[in-house]
PDB file of C-alpha atoms in Angstrom:
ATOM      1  CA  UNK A1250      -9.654 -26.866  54.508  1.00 64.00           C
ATOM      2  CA  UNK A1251      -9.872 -29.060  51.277  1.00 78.00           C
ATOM      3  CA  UNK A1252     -12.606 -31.969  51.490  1.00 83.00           C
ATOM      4  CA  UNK A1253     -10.119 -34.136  50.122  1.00 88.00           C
ATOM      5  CA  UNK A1254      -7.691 -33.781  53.140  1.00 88.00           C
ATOM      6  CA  UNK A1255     -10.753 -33.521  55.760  1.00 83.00           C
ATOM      7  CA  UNK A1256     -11.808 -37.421  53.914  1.00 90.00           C
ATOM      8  CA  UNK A1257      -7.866 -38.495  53.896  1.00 92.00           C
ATOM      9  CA  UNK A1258      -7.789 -37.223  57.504  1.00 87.00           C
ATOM     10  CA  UNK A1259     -10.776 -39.074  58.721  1.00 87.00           C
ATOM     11  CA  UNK A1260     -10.089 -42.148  57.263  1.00 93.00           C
ATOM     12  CA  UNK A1261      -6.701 -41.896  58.573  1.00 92.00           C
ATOM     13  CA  UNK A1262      -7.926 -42.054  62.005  1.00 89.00           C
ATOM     14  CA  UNK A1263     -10.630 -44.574  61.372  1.00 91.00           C
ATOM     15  CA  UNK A1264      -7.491 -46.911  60.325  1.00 94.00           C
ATOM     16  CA  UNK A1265      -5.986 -46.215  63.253  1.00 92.00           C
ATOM     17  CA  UNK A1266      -8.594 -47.044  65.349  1.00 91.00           C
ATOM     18  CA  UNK A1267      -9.277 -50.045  63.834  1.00 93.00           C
ATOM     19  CA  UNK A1268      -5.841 -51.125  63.980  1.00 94.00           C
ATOM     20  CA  UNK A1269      -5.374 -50.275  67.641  1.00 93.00           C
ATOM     21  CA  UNK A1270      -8.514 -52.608  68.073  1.00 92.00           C
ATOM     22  CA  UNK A1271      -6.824 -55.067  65.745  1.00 93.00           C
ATOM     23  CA  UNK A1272      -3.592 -55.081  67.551  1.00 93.00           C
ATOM     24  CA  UNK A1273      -5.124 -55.334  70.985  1.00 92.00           C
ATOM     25  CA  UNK A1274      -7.686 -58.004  69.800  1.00 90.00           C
ATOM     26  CA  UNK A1275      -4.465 -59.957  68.991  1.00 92.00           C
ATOM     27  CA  UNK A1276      -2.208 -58.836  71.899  1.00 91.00           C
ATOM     28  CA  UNK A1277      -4.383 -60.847  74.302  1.00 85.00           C
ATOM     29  CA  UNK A1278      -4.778 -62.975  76.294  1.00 85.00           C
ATOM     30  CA  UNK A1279      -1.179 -64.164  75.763  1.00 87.00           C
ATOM     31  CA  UNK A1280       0.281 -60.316  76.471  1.00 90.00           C
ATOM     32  CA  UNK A1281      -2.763 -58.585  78.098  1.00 90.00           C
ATOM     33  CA  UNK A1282      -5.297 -59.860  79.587  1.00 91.00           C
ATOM     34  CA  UNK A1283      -9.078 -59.642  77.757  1.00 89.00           C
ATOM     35  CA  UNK A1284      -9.994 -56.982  81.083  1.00 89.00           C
ATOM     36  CA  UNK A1285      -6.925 -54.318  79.673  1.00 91.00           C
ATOM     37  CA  UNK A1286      -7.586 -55.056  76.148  1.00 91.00           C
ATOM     38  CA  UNK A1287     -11.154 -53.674  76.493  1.00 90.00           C
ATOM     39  CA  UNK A1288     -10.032 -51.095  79.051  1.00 92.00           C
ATOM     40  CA  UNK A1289      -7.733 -49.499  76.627  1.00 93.00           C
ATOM     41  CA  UNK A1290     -10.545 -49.649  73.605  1.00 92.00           C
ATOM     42  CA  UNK A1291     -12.376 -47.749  76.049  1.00 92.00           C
ATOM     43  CA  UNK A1292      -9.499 -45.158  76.716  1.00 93.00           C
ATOM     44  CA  UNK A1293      -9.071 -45.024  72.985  1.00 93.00           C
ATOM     45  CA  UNK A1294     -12.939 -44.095  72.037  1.00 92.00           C
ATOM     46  CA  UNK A1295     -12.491 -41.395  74.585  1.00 93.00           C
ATOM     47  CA  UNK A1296      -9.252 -40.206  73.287  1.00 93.00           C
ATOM     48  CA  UNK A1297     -11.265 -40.035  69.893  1.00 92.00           C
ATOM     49  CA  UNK A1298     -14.340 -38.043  71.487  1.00 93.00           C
ATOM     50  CA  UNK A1299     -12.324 -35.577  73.269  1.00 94.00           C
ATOM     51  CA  UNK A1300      -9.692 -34.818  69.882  1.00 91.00           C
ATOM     52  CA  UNK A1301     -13.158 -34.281  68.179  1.00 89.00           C
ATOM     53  CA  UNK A1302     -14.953 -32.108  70.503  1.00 90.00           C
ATOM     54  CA  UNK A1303     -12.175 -30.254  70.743  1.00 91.00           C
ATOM     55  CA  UNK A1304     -13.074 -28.400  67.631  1.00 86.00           C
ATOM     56  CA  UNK A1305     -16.721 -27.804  68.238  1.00 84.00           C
ATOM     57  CA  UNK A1306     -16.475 -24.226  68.902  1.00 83.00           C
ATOM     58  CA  UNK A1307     -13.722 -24.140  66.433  1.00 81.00           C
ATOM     59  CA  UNK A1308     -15.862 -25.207  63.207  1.00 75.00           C
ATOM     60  CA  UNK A1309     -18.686 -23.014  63.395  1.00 60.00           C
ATOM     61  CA  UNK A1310     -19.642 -21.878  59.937  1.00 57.00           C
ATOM     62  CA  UNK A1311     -18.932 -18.514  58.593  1.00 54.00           C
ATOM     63  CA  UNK A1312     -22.525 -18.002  57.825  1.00 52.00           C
ATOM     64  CA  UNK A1313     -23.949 -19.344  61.407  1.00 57.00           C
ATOM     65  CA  UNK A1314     -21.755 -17.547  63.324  1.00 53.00           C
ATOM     66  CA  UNK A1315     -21.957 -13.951  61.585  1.00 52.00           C
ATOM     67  CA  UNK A1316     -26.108 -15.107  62.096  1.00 57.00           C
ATOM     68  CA  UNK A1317     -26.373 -16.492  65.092  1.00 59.00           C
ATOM     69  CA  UNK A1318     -24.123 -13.716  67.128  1.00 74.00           C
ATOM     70  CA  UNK A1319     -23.458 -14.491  70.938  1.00 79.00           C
ATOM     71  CA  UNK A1320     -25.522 -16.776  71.819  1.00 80.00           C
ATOM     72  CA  UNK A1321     -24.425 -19.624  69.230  1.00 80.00           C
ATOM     73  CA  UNK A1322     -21.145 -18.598  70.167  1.00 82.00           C
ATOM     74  CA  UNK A1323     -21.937 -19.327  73.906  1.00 83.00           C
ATOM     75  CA  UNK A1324     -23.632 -22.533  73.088  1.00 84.00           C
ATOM     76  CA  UNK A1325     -20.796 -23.707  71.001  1.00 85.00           C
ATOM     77  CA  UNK A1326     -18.545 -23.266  73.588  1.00 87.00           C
ATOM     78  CA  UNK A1327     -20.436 -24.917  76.526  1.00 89.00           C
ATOM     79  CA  UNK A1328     -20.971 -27.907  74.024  1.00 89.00           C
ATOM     80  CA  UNK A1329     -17.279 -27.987  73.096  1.00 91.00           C
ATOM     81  CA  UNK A1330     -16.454 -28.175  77.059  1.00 93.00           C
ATOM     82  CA  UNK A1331     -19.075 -30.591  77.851  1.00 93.00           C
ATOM     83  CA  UNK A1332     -18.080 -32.904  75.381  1.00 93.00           C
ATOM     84  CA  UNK A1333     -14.468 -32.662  76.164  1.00 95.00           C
ATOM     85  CA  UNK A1334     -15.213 -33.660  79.662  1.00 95.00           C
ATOM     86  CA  UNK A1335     -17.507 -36.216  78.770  1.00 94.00           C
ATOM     87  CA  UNK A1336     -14.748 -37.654  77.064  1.00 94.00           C
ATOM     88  CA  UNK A1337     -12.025 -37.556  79.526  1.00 95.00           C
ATOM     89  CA  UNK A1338     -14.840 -38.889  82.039  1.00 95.00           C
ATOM     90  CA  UNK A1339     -15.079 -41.582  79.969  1.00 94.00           C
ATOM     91  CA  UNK A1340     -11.717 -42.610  79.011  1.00 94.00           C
ATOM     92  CA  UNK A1341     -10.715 -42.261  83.183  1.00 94.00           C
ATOM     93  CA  UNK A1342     -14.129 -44.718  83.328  1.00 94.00           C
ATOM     94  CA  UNK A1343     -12.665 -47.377  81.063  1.00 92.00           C
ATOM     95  CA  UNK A1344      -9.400 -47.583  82.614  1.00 92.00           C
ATOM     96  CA  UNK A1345      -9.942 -46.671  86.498  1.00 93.00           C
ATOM     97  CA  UNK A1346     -13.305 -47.839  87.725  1.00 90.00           C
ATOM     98  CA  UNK A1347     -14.220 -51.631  88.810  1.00 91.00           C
ATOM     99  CA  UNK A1348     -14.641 -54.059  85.656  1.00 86.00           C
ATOM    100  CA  UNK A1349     -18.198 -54.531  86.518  1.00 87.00           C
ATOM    101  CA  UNK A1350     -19.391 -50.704  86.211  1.00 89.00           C
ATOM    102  CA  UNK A1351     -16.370 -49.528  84.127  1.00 88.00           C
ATOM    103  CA  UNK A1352     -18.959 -49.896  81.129  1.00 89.00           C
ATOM    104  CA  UNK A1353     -22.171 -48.297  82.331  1.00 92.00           C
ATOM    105  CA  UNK A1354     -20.089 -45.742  84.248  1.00 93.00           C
ATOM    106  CA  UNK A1355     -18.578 -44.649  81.249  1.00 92.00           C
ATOM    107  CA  UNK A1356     -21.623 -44.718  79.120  1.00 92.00           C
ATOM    108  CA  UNK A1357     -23.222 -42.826  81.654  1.00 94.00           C
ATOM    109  CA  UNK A1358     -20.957 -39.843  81.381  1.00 94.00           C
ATOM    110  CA  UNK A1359     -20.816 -39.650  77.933  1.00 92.00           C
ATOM    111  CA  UNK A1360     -24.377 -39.964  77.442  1.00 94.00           C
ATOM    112  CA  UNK A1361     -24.980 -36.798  80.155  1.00 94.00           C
ATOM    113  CA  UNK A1362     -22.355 -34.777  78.291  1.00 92.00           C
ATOM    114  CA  UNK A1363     -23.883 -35.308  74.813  1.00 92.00           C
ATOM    115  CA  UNK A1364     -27.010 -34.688  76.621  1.00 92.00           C
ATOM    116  CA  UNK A1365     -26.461 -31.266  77.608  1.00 90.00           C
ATOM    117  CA  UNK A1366     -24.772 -30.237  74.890  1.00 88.00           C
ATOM    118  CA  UNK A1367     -27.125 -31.012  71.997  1.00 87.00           C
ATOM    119  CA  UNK A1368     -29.809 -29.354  75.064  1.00 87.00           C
ATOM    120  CA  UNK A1369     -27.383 -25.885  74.846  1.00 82.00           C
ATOM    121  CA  UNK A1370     -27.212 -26.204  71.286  1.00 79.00           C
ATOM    122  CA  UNK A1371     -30.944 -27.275  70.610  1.00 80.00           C
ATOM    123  CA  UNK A1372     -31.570 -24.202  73.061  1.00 74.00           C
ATOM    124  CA  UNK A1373     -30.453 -21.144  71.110  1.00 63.00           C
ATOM    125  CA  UNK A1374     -33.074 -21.161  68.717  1.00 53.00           C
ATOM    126  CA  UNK A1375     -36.006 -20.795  70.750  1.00 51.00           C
ATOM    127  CA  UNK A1376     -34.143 -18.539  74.052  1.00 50.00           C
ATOM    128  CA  UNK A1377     -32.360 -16.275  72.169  1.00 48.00           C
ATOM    129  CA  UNK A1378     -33.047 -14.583  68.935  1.00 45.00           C
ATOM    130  CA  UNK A1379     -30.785 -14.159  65.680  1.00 45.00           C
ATOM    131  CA  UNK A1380     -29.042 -11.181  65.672  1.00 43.00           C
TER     132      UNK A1380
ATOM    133  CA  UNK B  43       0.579 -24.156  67.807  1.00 72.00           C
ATOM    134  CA  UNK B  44       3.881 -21.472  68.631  1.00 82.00           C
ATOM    135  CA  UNK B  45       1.454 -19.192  66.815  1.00 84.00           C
ATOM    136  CA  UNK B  46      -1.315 -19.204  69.451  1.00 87.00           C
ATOM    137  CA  UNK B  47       1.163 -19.122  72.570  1.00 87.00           C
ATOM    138  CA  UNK B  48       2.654 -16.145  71.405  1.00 86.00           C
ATOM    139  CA  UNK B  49      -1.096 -14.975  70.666  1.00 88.00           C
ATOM    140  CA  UNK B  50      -2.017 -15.532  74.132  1.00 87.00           C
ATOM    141  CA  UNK B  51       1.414 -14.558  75.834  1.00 86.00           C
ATOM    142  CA  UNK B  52       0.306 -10.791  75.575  1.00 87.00           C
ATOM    143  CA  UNK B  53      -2.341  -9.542  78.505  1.00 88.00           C
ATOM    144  CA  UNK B  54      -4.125  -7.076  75.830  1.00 89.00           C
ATOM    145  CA  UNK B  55      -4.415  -9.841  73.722  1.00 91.00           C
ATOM    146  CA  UNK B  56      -6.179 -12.370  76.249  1.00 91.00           C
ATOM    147  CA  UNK B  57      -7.954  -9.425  77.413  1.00 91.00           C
ATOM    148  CA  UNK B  58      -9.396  -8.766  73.549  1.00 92.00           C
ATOM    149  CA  UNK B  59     -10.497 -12.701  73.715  1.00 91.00           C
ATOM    150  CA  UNK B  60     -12.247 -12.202  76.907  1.00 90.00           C
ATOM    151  CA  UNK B  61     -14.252  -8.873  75.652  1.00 90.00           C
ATOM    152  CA  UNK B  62     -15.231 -11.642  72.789  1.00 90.00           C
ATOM    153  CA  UNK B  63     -16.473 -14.399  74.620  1.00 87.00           C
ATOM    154  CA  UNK B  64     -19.469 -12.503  75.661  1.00 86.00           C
ATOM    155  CA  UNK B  65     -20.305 -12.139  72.043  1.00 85.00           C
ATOM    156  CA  UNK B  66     -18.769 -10.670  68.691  1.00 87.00           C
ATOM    157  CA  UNK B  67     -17.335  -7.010  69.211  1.00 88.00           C
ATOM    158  CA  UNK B  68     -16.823  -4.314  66.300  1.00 88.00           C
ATOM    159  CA  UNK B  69     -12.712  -3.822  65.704  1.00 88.00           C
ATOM    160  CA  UNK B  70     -13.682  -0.142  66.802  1.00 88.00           C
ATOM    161  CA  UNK B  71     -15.617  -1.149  69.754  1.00 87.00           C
ATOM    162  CA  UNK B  72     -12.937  -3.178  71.084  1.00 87.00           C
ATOM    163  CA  UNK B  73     -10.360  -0.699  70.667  1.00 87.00           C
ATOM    164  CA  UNK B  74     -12.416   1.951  72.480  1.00 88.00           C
ATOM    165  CA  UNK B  75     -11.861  -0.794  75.409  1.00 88.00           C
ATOM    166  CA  UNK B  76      -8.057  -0.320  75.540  1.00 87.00           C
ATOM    167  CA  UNK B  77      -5.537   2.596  76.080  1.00 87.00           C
ATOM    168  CA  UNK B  78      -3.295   1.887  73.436  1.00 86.00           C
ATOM    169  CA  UNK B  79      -3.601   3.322  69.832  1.00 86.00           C
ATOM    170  CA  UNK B  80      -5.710   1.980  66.976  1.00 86.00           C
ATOM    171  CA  UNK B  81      -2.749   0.657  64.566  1.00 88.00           C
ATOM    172  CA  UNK B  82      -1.569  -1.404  67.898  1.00 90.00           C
ATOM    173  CA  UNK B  83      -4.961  -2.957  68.203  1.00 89.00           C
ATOM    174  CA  UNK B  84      -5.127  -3.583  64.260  1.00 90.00           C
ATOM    175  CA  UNK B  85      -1.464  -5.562  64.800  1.00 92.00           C
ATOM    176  CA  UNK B  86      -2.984  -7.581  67.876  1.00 91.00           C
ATOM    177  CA  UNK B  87      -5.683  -8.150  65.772  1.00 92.00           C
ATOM    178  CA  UNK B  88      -3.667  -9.299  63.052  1.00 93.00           C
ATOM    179  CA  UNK B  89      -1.914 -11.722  65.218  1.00 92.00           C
ATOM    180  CA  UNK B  90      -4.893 -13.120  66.963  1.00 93.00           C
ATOM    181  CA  UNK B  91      -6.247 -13.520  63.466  1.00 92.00           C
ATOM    182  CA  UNK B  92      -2.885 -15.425  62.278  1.00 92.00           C
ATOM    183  CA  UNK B  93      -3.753 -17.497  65.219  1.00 90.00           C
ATOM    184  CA  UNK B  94      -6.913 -18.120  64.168  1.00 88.00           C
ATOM    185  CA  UNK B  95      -8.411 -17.633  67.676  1.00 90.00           C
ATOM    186  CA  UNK B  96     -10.374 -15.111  65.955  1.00 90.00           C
ATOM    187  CA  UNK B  97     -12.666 -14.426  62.834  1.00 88.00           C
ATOM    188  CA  UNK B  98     -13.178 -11.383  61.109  1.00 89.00           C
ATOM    189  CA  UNK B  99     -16.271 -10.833  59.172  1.00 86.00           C
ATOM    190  CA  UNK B 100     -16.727  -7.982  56.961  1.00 86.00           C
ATOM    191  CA  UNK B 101     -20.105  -6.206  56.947  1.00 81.00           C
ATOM    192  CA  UNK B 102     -20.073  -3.242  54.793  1.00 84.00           C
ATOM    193  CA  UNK B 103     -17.664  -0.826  56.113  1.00 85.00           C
ATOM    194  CA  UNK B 104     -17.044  -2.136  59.479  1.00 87.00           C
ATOM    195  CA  UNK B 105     -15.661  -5.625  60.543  1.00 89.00           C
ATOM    196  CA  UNK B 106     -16.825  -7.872  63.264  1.00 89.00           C
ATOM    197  CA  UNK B 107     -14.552 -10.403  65.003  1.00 90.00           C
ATOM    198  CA  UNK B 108     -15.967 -13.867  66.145  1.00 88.00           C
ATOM    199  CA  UNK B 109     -13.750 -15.526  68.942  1.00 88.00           C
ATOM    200  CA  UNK B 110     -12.778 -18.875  67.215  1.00 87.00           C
ATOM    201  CA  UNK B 111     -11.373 -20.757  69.950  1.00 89.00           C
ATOM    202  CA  UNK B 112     -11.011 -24.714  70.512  1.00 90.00           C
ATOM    203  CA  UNK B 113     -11.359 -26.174  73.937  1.00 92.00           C
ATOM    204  CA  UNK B 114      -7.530 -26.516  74.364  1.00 92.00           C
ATOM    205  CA  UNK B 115      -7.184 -22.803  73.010  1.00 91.00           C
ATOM    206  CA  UNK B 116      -9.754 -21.778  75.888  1.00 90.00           C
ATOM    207  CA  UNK B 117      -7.919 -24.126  78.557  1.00 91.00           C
ATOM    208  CA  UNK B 118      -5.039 -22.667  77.800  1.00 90.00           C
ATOM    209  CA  UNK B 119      -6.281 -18.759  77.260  1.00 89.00           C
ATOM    210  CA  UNK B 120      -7.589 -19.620  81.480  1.00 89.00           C
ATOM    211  CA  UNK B 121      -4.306 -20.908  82.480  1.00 88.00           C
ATOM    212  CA  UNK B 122      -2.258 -18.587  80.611  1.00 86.00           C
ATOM    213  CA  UNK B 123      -4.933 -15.324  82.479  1.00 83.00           C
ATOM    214  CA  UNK B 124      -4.306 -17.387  86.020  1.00 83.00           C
ATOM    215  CA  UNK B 125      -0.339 -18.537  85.199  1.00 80.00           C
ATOM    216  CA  UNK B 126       0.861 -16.449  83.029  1.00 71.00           C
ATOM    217  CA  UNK B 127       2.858 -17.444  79.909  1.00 65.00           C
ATOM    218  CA  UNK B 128       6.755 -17.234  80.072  1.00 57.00           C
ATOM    219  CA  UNK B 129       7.628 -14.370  77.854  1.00 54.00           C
ATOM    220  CA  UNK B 130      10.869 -13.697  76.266  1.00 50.00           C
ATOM    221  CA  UNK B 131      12.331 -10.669  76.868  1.00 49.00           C
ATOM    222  CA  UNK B 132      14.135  -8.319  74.229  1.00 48.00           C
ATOM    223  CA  UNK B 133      17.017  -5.714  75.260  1.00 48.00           C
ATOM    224  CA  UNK B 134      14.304  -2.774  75.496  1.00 48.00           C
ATOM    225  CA  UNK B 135      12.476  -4.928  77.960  1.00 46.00           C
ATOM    226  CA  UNK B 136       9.221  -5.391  76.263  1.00 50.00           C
ATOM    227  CA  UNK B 137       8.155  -8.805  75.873  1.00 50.00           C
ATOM    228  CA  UNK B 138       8.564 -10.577  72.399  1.00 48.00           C
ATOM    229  CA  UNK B 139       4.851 -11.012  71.779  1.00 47.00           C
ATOM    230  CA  UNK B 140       4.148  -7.238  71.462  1.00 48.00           C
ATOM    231  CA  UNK B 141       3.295  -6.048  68.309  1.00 49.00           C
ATOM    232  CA  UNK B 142       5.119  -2.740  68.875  1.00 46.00           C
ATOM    233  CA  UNK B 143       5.377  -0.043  71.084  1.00 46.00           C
ATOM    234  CA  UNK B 144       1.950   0.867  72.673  1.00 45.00           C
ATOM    235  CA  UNK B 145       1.203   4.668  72.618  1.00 43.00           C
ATOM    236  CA  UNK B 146      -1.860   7.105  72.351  1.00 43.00           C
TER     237      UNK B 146
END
């Protein structure tokens, strides 16, 4: 894919997610209250993490992959998922659980999921070697 | 996105992406895994590669194909082997997202 589209692309979505904040920020409290607002930031930075882990196992470089055989390929994958779910967790977390722990729930399950995947990924080298 | 549900409406097809997620397979290697003839496998092949649910990489005189599949692309690669995808079918009653006739 062309850098210049990948750059256009990115900050594309980093406008957008700006002005999702933007319009939110000024939405409330006179249309939603200040509790929603940050509710649906929360839903949006998942929706952002789970769009981009999407294509974890996707982007693997030419060069890695035809290196790294199976076992990066395995890794990848149980990143991409873990991610994914760590996202959804997290967006569900925002919007669902009680305003108190919606925030440290949340954080909580995206932290574990980027835990154990940079622990699969950060695993290959030394349990598997290169084929 | 047409291009990978027609990919992953044909059972040899998922089948070929389920040999590669335990690792990267030789074209020949794979095609020992099937009854079907080696130009059918090359045309799978070629649409799983026009998919882009998988790589190949050339290495001298054989080629290796890398399974290149996004999360969604693996959801829907497990729902389409438990579900099934609806396939259209044509007059001769072989579904639409067969290459061509499969014979050895």
């Amino acid at each position: 894919m062309n850098p210049l589209f990948r750059l256009g692309r990115a900050l594309l979505g980093a406008a957008l997610i700006i002005g999702i904040a933007v319009v939110l920020q000024w939405l409330q409290p006179v249309y939603i209250s200040k509790e929603l607002s940050i509710r649906l930031m929360g839903a949006v930075f998942g929706l952002v993490v789970v769009v981009n882990s999407n294509a974890i196992p996707k982007t693997l470089g030419r060069r890695w992959r035809v290196q790294s055989g199976a076992a990066a390929q395995a890794a990848r994958r149980v990143a991409g998922w873990s991610m994914v779910l760590g996202g959804m967790g997290y967006m569900l977390a925002s919007l669902f659980a009680p305003p108190a722990l919606a925030f440290p729930v949340s954080a909580a399950i995206l932290l574990t999921a980027l835990f154990a995947a940079t622990l699969r990924v950060t695993r290959i080298g030394t349990s598997c070697p290169r084929q | 996105m047409s291009a990978v549900f027609k990919a992953l409406s044909d059972p040899t097809r998922r089948q070929v992406l389920q040999h590669l997620q335990n690792g990267p397979l030789g074209a020949g290697e794979l095609a020992q895994l099937f009854d079907v003839s080696k130009p059918t496998m090359s045309a799978h092949f070629a649409v799983l590669v026009a998919a882009g649910l998988i790589e190949p990489v050339k290495q001298g005189r054989t080629i290796t194909y890398h399974l290149k599949l996004s999360v969604l692309e693996d959801a829907l690669l497990m729902f389409a082997e438990a579900f099934g995808l609806q396939v259209t079918r044509t007059k001769a009653g072989k579904p639409s997202g067969s290459p061509h006739k499969e014979s050895r």
